């Protein structure tokens, strides 16, 4: 075959032009080593270690050495330094150097972010200057950086500590303006500041913010609320005559459980701790708490947002397939978190225990329909599922159209929660639903829904007990007569009765019905 010019050219190409597979890894390793040995990388490693150990003096030594060597600092490194300077243990050294480092950050042309401003606000709080802390939050917002809840803390707590209540309320208003919702810690600080100043109208307003946002209060907040009702200011605030029609209208428009018309009545308060019976009657004053309805439109919106979140985090085809399956086989009166039930107090999955709950919920169902059983597919293929009697049980559930196996790699929490919301059914699980998945829901609707739909279980040698949702809402309630009932986080209506604050004017207490006998809010079935 003739030797072409192209072949001759190819033959003449130097061997060095062909990549050597043995050299490429060596070049990569050399680049990595050079990066690890660079002043910037050494500085970052050192400052990150200081941040982990809370070592401000060493961090400042590294910073000063970097400045002397003209080593540039990134936003991350400036933020590490400011975080250390603003920590509670930093003391005067942190205050002195923190603002100096921030000024240098500006001279170096490094743009701040939310973490930068939050550290500066903490520095301002440390020097007892909440005005500066608040100004920094405003600067952050003006720069197009959305503030977070932590950004407001230094200013809010600083004003509350100084007793500058009006300024604290300005911070609260700015939080609302920037769509940042306070939590119990912030509301408790505002409440304490107003109690100290005998500001009854603001105490009333903040109790309703606690009702809307927190629902049930911690022990420290409960103690503070009790202390308010025992003050002379609490005795004097309120109206002696009110239009009951307006109060009733407020209750209807608010959805029940509160009226929002201000303090009703005058005189001393009879305040103390109490419990509710199974029907929601206060054992101390005899007032019956109400069950606050959930708007069906809210439920529909929540189901749609839940489906959207699940589709983003699960394989879309898998979750869409489940929705179609549910449309075909549903609705159900109850949905079971089968993994939670089968593993409750068990080392291996217990199908007998799960079946007892299935049969128990069927007995409690108005339609006597079997509940929907959500179980991950791997539990149907291995372990106890392989035993003949368990296989027969699973086959019977499949034939009845009540067993759904979630696909490999999925999180079955999305499936049982969506099914319960979509079917407006009871959800049987002891899962507290507090992990990251449920934080994603980010809505005040979910705690209200959970309270009205979750059935919890107790397994004991005496049998299986179903703890049904209470027939009243576990939330701060204000009656049309001016009584207040405030639930605490102590107790859970299952193992121990929840503690409530009961507060009623003595004039009202004199006409209260007698205390109720103790009962249990559960349905019990034997295996």
Short mmCIF file of C-alpha atoms in Angstrom, two decimals:
data_model
loop_
_atom_site.label_atom_id
_atom_site.label_comp_id
_atom_site.label_asym_id
_atom_site.label_seq_id
_atom_site.Cartn_x
_atom_site.Cartn_y
_atom_site.Cartn_z
CA UNK A 1 0.00 0.00 0.00
CA UNK A 2 1.48 3.41 -0.93
CA UNK A 3 2.75 5.58 1.95
CA UNK A 4 0.62 8.79 1.80
CA UNK A 5 1.72 12.32 2.72
CA UNK A 6 -0.80 12.38 5.57
CA UNK A 7 0.66 9.22 7.00
CA UNK A 8 4.15 10.63 6.63
CA UNK A 9 3.10 13.79 8.48
CA UNK A 10 1.54 11.77 11.26
CA UNK A 11 4.68 9.69 11.57
CA UNK A 12 6.78 12.84 11.80
CA UNK A 13 4.73 14.32 14.71
CA UNK A 14 6.90 14.55 17.83
CA UNK A 15 6.00 12.06 20.57
CA UNK A 16 5.80 14.90 23.13
CA UNK A 17 2.53 16.12 21.56
CA UNK A 18 0.71 12.97 22.71
CA UNK A 19 -0.63 13.34 26.30
CA UNK A 20 1.16 11.07 28.72
CA UNK A 21 -1.37 9.44 31.10
CA UNK A 22 1.35 9.04 33.72
CA UNK A 23 2.17 12.77 33.80
CA UNK A 24 -1.40 14.22 34.14
CA UNK A 25 -2.03 12.98 37.73
CA UNK A 26 1.36 14.29 38.76
CA UNK A 27 0.50 17.76 37.42
CA UNK A 28 -2.87 17.70 39.28
CA UNK A 29 -1.16 16.68 42.53
CA UNK A 30 1.39 19.44 42.10
CA UNK A 31 -1.37 22.04 41.64
CA UNK A 32 -3.19 20.79 44.74
CA UNK A 33 0.01 20.93 46.78
CA UNK A 34 0.71 24.46 45.58
CA UNK A 35 -2.80 25.51 46.60
CA UNK A 36 -2.45 23.89 50.04
CA UNK A 37 0.86 25.66 50.55
CA UNK A 38 -0.45 29.07 49.48
CA UNK A 39 -0.67 31.82 52.17
CA UNK A 40 -4.43 32.18 51.53
CA UNK A 41 -5.11 28.48 52.14
CA UNK A 42 -2.91 28.35 55.26
CA UNK A 43 -4.69 31.43 56.62
CA UNK A 44 -8.14 29.95 55.97
CA UNK A 45 -7.22 26.67 57.62
CA UNK A 46 -5.89 28.49 60.65
CA UNK A 47 -8.88 30.83 61.02
CA UNK A 48 -11.39 28.00 60.56
CA UNK A 49 -9.64 26.13 63.37
CA UNK A 50 -9.81 29.25 65.56
CA UNK A 51 -13.53 29.52 64.82
CA UNK A 52 -14.03 25.89 65.82
CA UNK A 53 -12.12 26.39 69.09
CA UNK A 54 -13.39 29.91 69.85
CA UNK A 55 -9.77 31.17 69.93
CA UNK A 56 -9.97 34.92 69.27
CA UNK A 57 -6.36 35.83 70.30
CA UNK A 58 -4.86 33.32 67.85
CA UNK A 59 -7.26 34.45 65.10
CA UNK A 60 -6.16 38.07 65.59
CA UNK A 61 -2.49 37.00 65.50
CA UNK A 62 -3.09 35.25 62.18
CA UNK A 63 -4.97 38.29 60.86
CA UNK A 64 -2.20 40.71 61.83
CA UNK A 65 0.41 38.46 60.24
CA UNK A 66 -1.65 38.28 57.04
CA UNK A 67 -1.98 42.07 56.92
CA UNK A 68 1.78 42.44 57.38
CA UNK A 69 2.40 39.96 54.55
CA UNK A 70 -0.21 41.64 52.31
CA UNK A 71 -2.16 38.37 52.12
CA UNK A 72 -5.68 39.15 50.79
CA UNK A 73 -8.68 38.11 52.87
CA UNK A 74 -11.91 36.78 51.39
CA UNK A 75 -15.41 37.58 52.62
CA UNK A 76 -15.46 34.24 54.43
CA UNK A 77 -12.29 35.04 56.38
CA UNK A 78 -13.50 38.52 57.37
CA UNK A 79 -16.76 36.95 58.56
CA UNK A 80 -14.90 34.36 60.64
CA UNK A 81 -12.98 37.15 62.36
CA UNK A 82 -16.10 39.24 62.97
CA UNK A 83 -17.97 36.19 64.28
CA UNK A 84 -15.19 35.55 66.81
CA UNK A 85 -15.04 39.23 67.79
CA UNK A 86 -18.81 39.30 68.40
CA UNK A 87 -18.98 36.13 70.50
CA UNK A 88 -20.08 36.66 74.14
CA UNK A 89 -16.68 35.53 75.45
CA UNK A 90 -14.70 37.99 73.28
CA UNK A 91 -14.91 40.85 75.80
CA UNK A 92 -13.28 44.27 75.22
CA UNK A 93 -10.71 42.79 72.84
CA UNK A 94 -13.43 41.70 70.45
CA UNK A 95 -15.13 45.10 70.61
CA UNK A 96 -11.92 47.00 69.94
CA UNK A 97 -10.79 44.89 67.02
CA UNK A 98 -14.17 44.01 65.51
CA UNK A 99 -15.06 47.43 64.15
CA UNK A 100 -11.46 47.98 63.08
CA UNK A 101 -11.57 44.76 61.01
CA UNK A 102 -14.87 45.84 59.45
CA UNK A 103 -13.36 49.18 58.41
CA UNK A 104 -10.45 47.34 56.80
CA UNK A 105 -12.93 45.11 55.00
CA UNK A 106 -14.43 48.24 53.41
CA UNK A 107 -11.00 49.59 52.45
CA UNK A 108 -10.22 46.26 50.77
CA UNK A 109 -13.42 46.51 48.72
CA UNK A 110 -14.94 43.33 50.15
CA UNK A 111 -18.75 43.52 50.01
CA UNK A 112 -20.50 42.48 53.27
CA UNK A 113 -23.32 39.94 53.45
CA UNK A 114 -25.99 39.07 56.03
CA UNK A 115 -23.50 37.26 58.27
CA UNK A 116 -21.27 40.36 58.28
CA UNK A 117 -24.05 42.70 59.38
CA UNK A 118 -25.35 40.26 61.98
CA UNK A 119 -21.90 40.01 63.59
CA UNK A 120 -21.64 43.80 63.59
CA UNK A 121 -25.09 44.08 65.19
CA UNK A 122 -23.90 41.70 67.92
CA UNK A 123 -20.83 43.87 68.43
CA UNK A 124 -23.14 46.88 68.79
CA UNK A 125 -25.22 44.99 71.35
CA UNK A 126 -22.07 44.06 73.26
CA UNK A 127 -21.24 47.77 73.63
CA UNK A 128 -24.88 48.28 74.73
CA UNK A 129 -25.77 50.30 71.66
CA UNK A 130 -29.02 48.80 70.31
CA UNK A 131 -29.57 51.94 68.20
CA UNK A 132 -26.44 51.08 66.21
CA UNK A 133 -27.52 47.44 65.99
CA UNK A 134 -30.88 48.50 64.55
CA UNK A 135 -29.23 50.92 62.13
CA UNK A 136 -27.04 48.09 60.84
CA UNK A 137 -30.14 45.99 60.10
CA UNK A 138 -31.58 48.91 58.13
CA UNK A 139 -28.29 49.28 56.23
CA UNK A 140 -28.45 45.59 55.40
CA UNK A 141 -31.97 45.89 53.99
CA UNK A 142 -31.05 49.06 52.08
CA UNK A 143 -28.17 47.15 50.47
CA UNK A 144 -30.62 44.56 49.16
CA UNK A 145 -29.59 41.91 51.71
CA UNK A 146 -32.70 40.34 53.31
CA UNK A 147 -32.33 40.33 57.12
CA UNK A 148 -32.88 37.09 59.01
CA UNK A 149 -34.44 36.61 62.44
CA UNK A 150 -30.98 36.49 64.02
CA UNK A 151 -30.18 39.88 62.49
CA UNK A 152 -32.84 41.58 64.62
CA UNK A 153 -31.98 39.94 67.94
CA UNK A 154 -29.21 42.32 69.06
CA UNK A 155 -31.37 45.41 68.58
CA UNK A 156 -34.61 43.91 69.92
CA UNK A 157 -33.09 42.32 73.01
CA UNK A 158 -30.93 45.38 73.60
CA UNK A 159 -33.91 47.76 73.65
CA UNK A 160 -35.91 45.36 75.84
CA UNK A 161 -33.04 45.07 78.31
CA UNK A 162 -32.79 48.87 78.54
CA UNK A 163 -36.54 49.21 78.96
CA UNK A 164 -36.84 51.25 75.76
CA UNK A 165 -40.15 49.67 74.84
CA UNK A 166 -41.14 52.05 72.04
CA UNK A 167 -37.88 51.41 70.22
CA UNK A 168 -38.31 47.66 70.73
CA UNK A 169 -41.71 47.96 69.05
CA UNK A 170 -40.10 49.83 66.16
CA UNK A 171 -37.84 46.81 65.67
CA UNK A 172 -40.89 44.52 65.85
CA UNK A 173 -42.66 46.63 63.21
CA UNK A 174 -39.61 46.57 60.94
CA UNK A 175 -39.49 42.78 61.26
CA UNK A 176 -43.07 42.66 59.98
CA UNK A 177 -42.17 45.05 57.16
CA UNK A 178 -39.31 42.80 56.06
CA UNK A 179 -41.37 39.58 56.40
CA UNK A 180 -39.39 38.22 59.34
CA UNK A 181 -41.56 36.41 61.89
CA UNK A 182 -40.49 36.42 65.55
CA UNK A 183 -40.35 33.25 67.60
CA UNK A 184 -41.20 32.73 71.25
CA UNK A 185 -37.86 34.10 72.48
CA UNK A 186 -38.42 37.46 70.76
CA UNK A 187 -42.09 37.70 71.76
CA UNK A 188 -41.25 36.77 75.36
CA UNK A 189 -38.66 39.56 75.51
CA UNK A 190 -41.23 42.08 74.24
CA UNK A 191 -43.84 40.74 76.64
CA UNK A 192 -41.48 41.04 79.62
CA UNK A 193 -40.57 44.62 78.70
CA UNK A 194 -44.26 45.56 78.51
CA UNK A 195 -45.15 43.77 81.74
CA UNK A 196 -42.36 45.72 83.47
CA UNK A 197 -43.84 48.98 82.17
CA UNK A 198 -47.47 48.02 83.00
CA UNK A 199 -48.48 48.42 79.34
CA UNK A 200 -51.67 46.38 79.38
CA UNK A 201 -52.76 47.03 75.80
CA UNK A 202 -49.43 45.81 74.42
CA UNK A 203 -49.47 42.78 76.73
CA UNK A 204 -52.89 41.94 75.25
CA UNK A 205 -51.59 42.35 71.69
CA UNK A 206 -48.52 40.21 72.38
CA UNK A 207 -50.59 37.44 73.95
CA UNK A 208 -52.44 37.26 70.66
CA UNK A 209 -49.17 37.19 68.71
CA UNK A 210 -48.12 34.28 70.91
CA UNK A 211 -51.48 32.65 70.14
CA UNK A 212 -50.97 33.01 66.39
CA UNK A 213 -47.27 32.16 66.13
CA UNK A 214 -46.37 29.96 69.13
CA UNK A 215 -49.76 28.52 70.23
CA UNK A 216 -48.38 26.96 73.45
CA UNK A 217 -45.71 28.54 75.67
CA UNK A 218 -42.58 27.43 77.49
CA UNK A 219 -42.42 27.35 81.27
CA UNK A 220 -40.45 30.60 81.48
CA UNK A 221 -43.01 32.44 79.33
CA UNK A 222 -45.84 30.88 81.33
CA UNK A 223 -44.31 32.17 84.58
CA UNK A 224 -44.07 35.65 83.07
CA UNK A 225 -47.70 35.58 81.94
CA UNK A 226 -48.82 34.47 85.41
CA UNK A 227 -46.83 37.31 86.94
CA UNK A 228 -48.67 39.78 84.66
CA UNK A 229 -52.10 38.62 85.81
CA UNK A 230 -51.00 39.14 89.43
CA UNK A 231 -50.08 42.83 88.91
CA UNK A 232 -52.17 45.86 89.84
CA UNK A 233 -51.95 47.01 86.22
CA UNK A 234 -53.69 43.79 85.12
CA UNK A 235 -56.45 44.43 87.66
CA UNK A 236 -57.09 47.93 86.37
CA UNK A 237 -56.90 47.42 82.62
CA UNK A 238 -60.14 46.54 80.83
CA UNK A 239 -63.70 47.71 80.33
CA UNK A 240 -66.55 47.09 82.78
CA UNK A 241 -69.23 47.17 80.09
CA UNK A 242 -68.96 45.80 76.56
CA UNK A 243 -71.18 44.98 73.64
CA UNK A 244 -71.56 41.20 73.66
CA UNK A 245 -72.74 41.27 70.03
CA UNK A 246 -69.45 42.85 68.94
CA UNK A 247 -67.51 40.30 70.99
CA UNK A 248 -69.45 37.39 69.47
CA UNK A 249 -68.92 38.85 65.99
CA UNK A 250 -65.18 39.04 66.67
CA UNK A 251 -65.15 35.38 67.68
CA UNK A 252 -66.97 34.33 64.51
CA UNK A 253 -64.77 36.44 62.23
CA UNK A 254 -61.60 35.19 63.95
CA UNK A 255 -62.54 31.53 63.48
CA UNK A 256 -63.26 30.86 67.18
CA UNK A 257 -61.26 30.84 70.39
CA UNK A 258 -60.63 34.59 70.59
CA UNK A 259 -62.35 37.90 69.96
CA UNK A 260 -59.60 40.54 69.91
CA UNK A 261 -61.76 43.24 71.51
CA UNK A 262 -59.36 43.96 74.39
CA UNK A 263 -59.44 43.15 78.09
CA UNK A 264 -62.97 42.51 79.36
CA UNK A 265 -63.90 43.34 82.95
CA UNK A 266 -61.94 44.87 85.79
CA UNK A 267 -60.65 43.63 89.12
CA UNK A 268 -58.30 40.98 90.47
CA UNK A 269 -57.52 37.88 88.48
CA UNK A 270 -57.75 34.35 89.85
CA UNK A 271 -54.80 32.74 88.08
CA UNK A 272 -53.25 29.29 88.42
CA UNK A 273 -52.34 26.05 86.68
CA UNK A 274 -54.94 23.57 85.52
CA UNK A 275 -55.70 20.68 83.16
CA UNK A 276 -58.49 19.97 80.69
CA UNK A 277 -60.77 16.96 80.79
CA UNK A 278 -61.23 14.85 77.66
CA UNK A 279 -63.96 17.15 76.35
CA UNK A 280 -61.93 20.34 76.83
CA UNK A 281 -63.53 21.57 80.06
CA UNK A 282 -61.18 23.38 82.42
CA UNK A 283 -60.95 21.59 85.77
CA UNK A 284 -60.31 24.91 87.52
CA UNK A 285 -63.01 27.26 86.19
CA UNK A 286 -65.37 24.99 84.21
CA UNK A 287 -64.94 26.89 80.93
CA UNK A 288 -65.21 24.66 77.86
CA UNK A 289 -62.53 25.28 75.26
CA UNK A 290 -63.47 25.42 71.61
CA UNK A 291 -62.26 23.48 68.59
CA UNK A 292 -61.10 26.03 66.04
CA UNK A 293 -62.07 25.07 62.52
CA UNK A 294 -59.61 24.84 59.64
CA UNK A 295 -60.64 26.52 56.42
CA UNK A 296 -61.03 23.83 53.68
CA UNK A 297 -59.33 26.22 51.23
CA UNK A 298 -56.27 26.29 53.52
CA UNK A 299 -56.20 22.49 53.52
CA UNK A 300 -56.36 22.42 49.72
CA UNK A 301 -53.56 24.98 49.41
CA UNK A 302 -51.44 23.03 51.90
CA UNK A 303 -51.97 19.76 49.99
CA UNK A 304 -50.87 21.44 46.76
CA UNK A 305 -47.75 23.01 48.33
CA UNK A 306 -46.92 19.66 49.94
CA UNK A 307 -47.20 17.90 46.56
CA UNK A 308 -44.95 20.54 44.99
CA UNK A 309 -42.27 20.12 47.67
CA UNK A 310 -42.44 16.34 47.48
CA UNK A 311 -42.14 16.38 43.68
CA UNK A 312 -39.02 18.54 43.97
CA UNK A 313 -37.37 16.17 46.45
CA UNK A 314 -38.64 12.81 45.25
CA UNK A 315 -38.38 11.38 41.75
CA UNK A 316 -41.21 13.28 40.03
CA UNK A 317 -42.52 10.20 38.21
CA UNK A 318 -42.65 8.24 41.49
CA UNK A 319 -44.67 10.85 43.37
CA UNK A 320 -46.95 11.57 40.40
CA UNK A 321 -47.62 7.84 40.21
CA UNK A 322 -48.58 7.84 43.89
CA UNK A 323 -50.99 10.75 43.43
CA UNK A 324 -52.67 8.87 40.57
CA UNK A 325 -52.85 5.71 42.70
CA UNK A 326 -54.41 7.68 45.57
CA UNK A 327 -57.01 9.24 43.25
CA UNK A 328 -57.97 5.73 42.10
CA UNK A 329 -58.01 3.92 45.48
CA UNK A 330 -58.91 6.72 47.91
CA UNK A 331 -60.16 8.44 49.87
CA UNK A 332 -59.33 6.79 53.20
CA UNK A 333 -60.56 7.54 56.71
CA UNK A 334 -57.06 6.99 58.13
CA UNK A 335 -53.48 6.75 56.89
CA UNK A 336 -50.84 4.70 58.72
CA UNK A 337 -47.15 5.52 58.99
CA UNK A 338 -46.50 1.79 58.94
CA UNK A 339 -42.74 1.95 59.58
CA UNK A 340 -43.26 4.00 62.74
CA UNK A 341 -45.96 1.60 63.94
CA UNK A 342 -44.18 -1.65 63.12
CA UNK A 343 -40.95 -0.55 64.81
CA UNK A 344 -42.53 1.03 67.89
CA UNK A 345 -40.64 -0.47 70.88
CA UNK A 346 -39.41 -3.23 68.57
CA UNK A 347 -35.93 -4.27 67.44
CA UNK A 348 -37.22 -5.77 64.18
CA UNK A 349 -40.30 -4.88 62.17
CA UNK A 350 -43.42 -6.35 63.78
CA UNK A 351 -46.22 -7.10 61.29
CA UNK A 352 -48.48 -8.42 64.08
CA UNK A 353 -48.26 -5.03 65.80
CA UNK A 354 -49.00 -3.23 62.53
CA UNK A 355 -51.98 -5.50 61.85
CA UNK A 356 -53.43 -4.77 65.29
CA UNK A 357 -53.40 -1.05 64.44
CA UNK A 358 -54.93 -1.71 61.01
CA UNK A 359 -57.80 -3.67 62.58
CA UNK A 360 -58.21 -1.18 65.41
CA UNK A 361 -58.51 1.80 63.06
CA UNK A 362 -60.96 -0.14 60.93
CA UNK A 363 -63.17 -0.63 64.01
CA UNK A 364 -62.99 3.11 64.79
CA UNK A 365 -63.71 4.14 61.19
CA UNK A 366 -67.27 5.37 60.55
CA UNK A 367 -67.23 3.54 57.19
CA UNK A 368 -65.43 0.47 58.62
CA UNK A 369 -62.96 0.83 55.75
CA UNK A 370 -59.39 -0.40 56.10
CA UNK A 371 -56.82 2.40 56.54
CA UNK A 372 -54.17 3.19 53.94
CA UNK A 373 -50.87 1.50 54.83
CA UNK A 374 -47.74 3.32 53.60
CA UNK A 375 -44.63 1.17 53.81
CA UNK A 376 -41.23 1.39 52.13
CA UNK A 377 -40.71 -1.23 49.44
CA UNK A 378 -37.59 -2.73 51.06
CA UNK A 379 -39.69 -3.83 54.07
CA UNK A 380 -41.83 -5.93 51.71
CA UNK A 381 -38.88 -7.83 50.26
CA UNK A 382 -36.72 -8.84 53.21
CA UNK A 383 -36.66 -9.71 56.90
CA UNK A 384 -39.98 -10.57 58.59
CA UNK A 385 -41.87 -9.89 55.33
CA UNK A 386 -40.57 -13.22 54.00
CA UNK A 387 -42.44 -15.29 56.59
CA UNK A 388 -45.49 -17.06 55.10
CA UNK A 389 -48.05 -15.60 57.53
CA UNK A 390 -46.73 -12.07 56.89
CA UNK A 391 -46.81 -12.67 53.13
CA UNK A 392 -50.46 -13.69 53.40
CA UNK A 393 -51.19 -10.54 55.37
CA UNK A 394 -49.45 -8.35 52.77
CA UNK A 395 -51.28 -10.09 49.94
CA UNK A 396 -54.64 -9.42 51.62
CA UNK A 397 -53.80 -5.71 51.93
CA UNK A 398 -52.74 -5.58 48.28
CA UNK A 399 -55.98 -7.22 47.13
CA UNK A 400 -57.96 -4.73 49.23
CA UNK A 401 -56.10 -1.83 47.58
CA UNK A 402 -54.88 -0.38 50.89
CA UNK A 403 -51.11 -1.07 50.72
CA UNK A 404 -48.77 1.34 48.96
CA UNK A 405 -45.05 0.53 48.75
CA UNK A 406 -42.90 3.63 48.39
CA UNK A 407 -40.10 3.17 45.82
CA UNK A 408 -36.39 2.60 46.58
CA UNK A 409 -34.56 5.77 47.59
CA UNK A 410 -37.74 7.58 48.58
CA UNK A 411 -38.68 9.19 51.89
CA UNK A 412 -42.00 7.65 52.86
CA UNK A 413 -42.82 10.65 55.12
CA UNK A 414 -43.82 12.65 52.04
CA UNK A 415 -46.24 9.92 50.98
CA UNK A 416 -48.15 9.32 54.21
CA UNK A 417 -48.33 13.04 55.02
CA UNK A 418 -49.63 13.98 51.58
CA UNK A 419 -52.18 11.15 51.63
CA UNK A 420 -53.53 12.21 55.04
CA UNK A 421 -53.83 15.86 53.99
CA UNK A 422 -55.33 15.10 50.58
CA UNK A 423 -57.88 12.64 52.02
CA UNK A 424 -58.59 14.91 55.02
CA UNK A 425 -58.11 11.79 57.10
CA UNK A 426 -56.60 10.82 60.43
CA UNK A 427 -52.84 10.16 60.46
CA UNK A 428 -51.69 7.37 62.76
CA UNK A 429 -48.09 7.85 63.86
CA UNK A 430 -46.01 8.59 66.93
CA UNK A 431 -43.60 10.60 64.80
CA UNK A 432 -43.29 14.08 66.34
CA UNK A 433 -42.78 15.50 62.84
CA UNK A 434 -40.08 17.94 63.89
CA UNK A 435 -37.18 17.07 61.57
CA UNK A 436 -35.88 18.94 58.53
CA UNK A 437 -38.57 17.65 56.20
CA UNK A 438 -41.32 19.21 58.30
CA UNK A 439 -39.37 22.44 58.79
CA UNK A 440 -39.50 22.79 55.00
CA UNK A 441 -43.26 23.20 55.24
CA UNK A 442 -42.64 26.59 56.87
CA UNK A 443 -46.26 27.38 57.62
CA UNK A 444 -48.42 28.01 60.66
CA UNK A 445 -51.04 25.75 59.10
CA UNK A 446 -49.14 22.50 59.71
CA UNK A 447 -49.22 22.56 63.56
CA UNK A 448 -52.96 23.27 63.43
CA UNK A 449 -53.55 20.45 60.95
CA UNK A 450 -51.39 18.01 62.93
CA UNK A 451 -53.25 18.76 66.17
CA UNK A 452 -56.61 17.92 64.59
CA UNK A 453 -55.52 14.84 62.60
CA UNK A 454 -52.72 12.96 64.38
CA UNK A 455 -53.62 9.77 66.25
CA UNK A 456 -50.89 8.57 68.59
CA UNK A 457 -50.44 5.09 70.03
CA UNK A 458 -49.48 3.43 73.28
CA UNK A 459 -48.45 -0.24 73.28
CA UNK A 460 -48.45 -1.99 76.66
CA UNK A 461 -49.08 -5.45 78.14
CA UNK A 462 -52.65 -4.28 78.75
CA UNK A 463 -53.30 -3.71 75.07
CA UNK A 464 -53.19 -1.05 72.39
CA UNK A 465 -54.49 2.45 73.08
CA UNK A 466 -55.36 5.01 70.40
CA UNK A 467 -54.96 8.60 71.55
CA UNK A 468 -57.37 10.51 69.34
CA UNK A 469 -56.98 14.21 68.48
CA UNK A 470 -58.44 16.34 71.28
CA UNK A 471 -61.94 17.73 70.62
CA UNK A 472 -60.61 21.20 71.41
CA UNK A 473 -57.71 23.29 70.10
CA UNK A 474 -54.50 23.30 72.15
CA UNK A 475 -53.84 26.98 71.64
CA UNK A 476 -54.15 30.18 73.68
CA UNK A 477 -57.87 30.87 74.01
CA UNK A 478 -59.77 33.99 75.04
CA UNK A 479 -63.44 33.47 75.86
CA UNK A 480 -66.29 35.83 75.17
CA UNK A 481 -66.51 36.46 78.93
CA UNK A 482 -62.86 37.52 79.21
CA UNK A 483 -61.32 34.31 80.57
CA UNK A 484 -57.90 33.21 79.33
CA UNK A 485 -56.55 29.68 78.97
CA UNK A 486 -52.92 29.36 77.93
CA UNK A 487 -51.39 25.93 77.18
CA UNK A 488 -47.80 25.20 78.12
CA UNK A 489 -45.39 22.73 76.56
CA UNK A 490 -45.52 20.64 79.77
CA UNK A 491 -47.48 17.46 79.07
CA UNK A 492 -48.71 15.94 75.83
CA UNK A 493 -52.26 14.62 76.38
CA UNK A 494 -50.87 11.06 76.09
CA UNK A 495 -48.58 10.07 78.96
CA UNK A 496 -49.09 13.17 81.12
CA UNK A 497 -51.85 15.77 81.12
CA UNK A 498 -50.89 19.11 79.61
CA UNK A 499 -50.51 22.03 82.00
CA UNK A 500 -52.54 25.16 81.25
CA UNK A 501 -52.73 28.61 82.79
CA UNK A 502 -56.30 29.49 83.75
CA UNK A 503 -56.95 33.17 84.41
CA UNK A 504 -60.35 34.61 85.20
CA UNK A 505 -61.51 37.67 87.11
CA UNK A 506 -62.67 36.83 90.64
CA UNK A 507 -66.12 38.17 89.75
CA UNK A 508 -66.30 35.58 86.96
CA UNK A 509 -64.76 32.80 89.09
CA UNK A 510 -67.57 33.13 91.65
CA UNK A 511 -70.10 31.99 89.05
CA UNK A 512 -67.97 29.16 87.59
CA UNK A 513 -69.30 25.58 87.44
CA UNK A 514 -67.69 22.95 89.71
CA UNK A 515 -64.38 21.30 88.64
CA UNK A 516 -64.66 18.26 86.35
CA UNK A 517 -63.74 14.68 87.15
CA UNK A 518 -60.59 13.37 85.53
CA UNK A 519 -60.95 11.22 82.42
CA UNK A 520 -58.64 9.99 79.66
CA UNK A 521 -58.86 11.00 76.01
CA UNK A 522 -58.17 7.62 74.39
CA UNK A 523 -59.77 4.65 72.77
CA UNK A 524 -58.47 1.30 73.95
CA UNK A 525 -58.45 -1.99 72.09
CA UNK A 526 -56.95 -5.32 73.12
CA UNK A 527 -54.73 -7.29 70.73
#
